Amino acid sequence: MDKQVNTHKGLNDLLARPLLETMWRRRTHRVPRGVEEVAAGSMTYKSEQEPKPLSDLEEAVLIATTGATGLTMPDRPFQDPDTGRLVMAKPNLTMTGRTAGSPDNAQGTHFFLINDSGTYFLRQLPPSGEPFSPETLIARAAEAKVQLLDRRLDVNQGGRNFPAYLDSNRLLSNLPGTTILVPVVDLSHQYINGLMYLLTQPDGSRPALVDDRNFYFSAGVKEWVRKKFLNDDIKVPLGIIGSLRTQLEAPLLLQNLFLVAEAMGLGAWIHATISPPVLTGDPKFSDRYGPMLGFEHAVPKWRLMDILRWHVPLPRFTNLRSHPIALRHKGEDLIVAKCPPNFATMSDAVDAVLEKKFGTGGVYQDRETFKKIYKDDYGERYLAEAAEYNQDVISCARDVCNYIYDTHGRFPAHCEAIHVPGVWLQVHHVEIPYYEKFFKDGLTECHRNHDDLWDGDGGS
């Protein structure tokens, strides 16, 4: 969004607040306004206030912080200076940037928002050139929100124990008046894309992938080793590849959200979510807790070798390896992982990633976007000169992906298709009397001034 002077006191204060000051004074504030009780022996505290939910504008600022902020730059070399050989310079899955970094700009992190009015999925909107104003922020927040439930997502009060909540978290987490932001990360797109990127190394440096969940046998690449496309002296286990770091997006975005909440004078708290399989509605827990967020799960068919590979002793325990693979709501695909049963085969899933990047309408066919990124005709030069994945890279990646699914009955096998990091951010109005009573340096002037700056219309 374009930044410009506006008449809202809270927004103006937020835009003027020094980053280093916010970082230096940042502290977790767990106790929300209107808390029923903080039972702590002689420090037991009961609020005399009512819970106060965040305003539409306060939540809209947080929602904007999860979203797109403009376009990234492919500021990378695409030739080896020693050999002149082209190196891969088109790894990005999207050119849209966010407030936090992402491996190959995968941007696989999606957010849910929970408040007193309901539980929402937040669509990833394209960047906006509109002014940074209350009206624009609130309108875009409304456009982003997809209501999944007309209530605050939670387990019943009697069930606020492990495996749903951890220890004392159950006493202050997800209370009335609070807003929760929950990240989940689709790892499947970048798993395929990152695998292809790994296979673009120079001759002699491309690793032979082995399966550490299958006695370190070749992960479908024997023929590629025989052809010398892969170097059998460099073995990389699939378990080491893991999630290709895509899961790191979520904590970076949560930290940004935390800092924004702090700069607004709100309380913020990153802590353990409701247990991830409970949260997504995993079949292991859905009988007890219900569908929760309502993800579709894939449960691989049990095979005899699962006893050794995954320590699943009998077919009746096969849901130990279930994982979320899609979220759909009223006919709309909100998150769809690149794996069966969403695709007929893993070859189809790989082709879908390639189509999104290089096919008609794909990232690297969108010349108008690169005109916005580059000056003069440099965007056209980049698109014409920078290398794409060659056919050997694509075919080898297909073989690895098909091996994983055929061998283990799910994709990915060594991580989830859709990963729940297991932490969420709670944002709330601070119970100021609590912090004033017990702590020497519990509040900043930003917390004390919050209501004056943000209540009402915020007009100057």
mmCIF file of C-alpha atoms in Angstrom, residues 20 32 58 192 224 236 238 255 304-305 365 372 410 423 425 459:
data_model
loop_
_atom_site.group_PDB
_atom_site.id
_atom_site.type_symbol
_atom_site.label_atom_id
_atom_site.label_comp_id
_atom_site.label_asym_id
_atom_site.label_seq_id
_atom_site.Cartn_x
_atom_site.Cartn_y
_atom_site.Cartn_z
ATOM 1 C CA LEU A 20 14.634 -0.346 17.155
ATOM 2 C CA PRO A 32 -5.586 -9.725 28.349
ATOM 3 C CA GLU A 58 -6.653 -2.890 14.739
ATOM 4 C CA ILE A 192 8.780 -30.124 -5.705
ATOM 5 C CA TRP A 224 20.185 -41.130 -13.106
ATOM 6 C CA VAL A 236 21.710 -36.882 0.447
ATOM 7 C CA LEU A 238 15.364 -37.464 1.930
ATOM 8 C CA GLN A 255 7.706 -12.057 14.685
ATOM 9 C CA LEU A 304 3.941 -54.685 5.608
ATOM 10 C CA MET A 305 7.166 -52.701 5.250
ATOM 11 C CA GLN A 365 5.349 -15.648 -18.803
ATOM 12 C CA LYS A 372 7.169 -3.265 -13.036
ATOM 13 C CA ARG A 410 1.881 -40.279 0.697
ATOM 14 C CA VAL A 423 2.603 -21.914 17.570
ATOM 15 C CA LEU A 425 0.085 -15.374 18.117
ATOM 16 C CA GLY A 459 -9.319 11.451 14.523
#
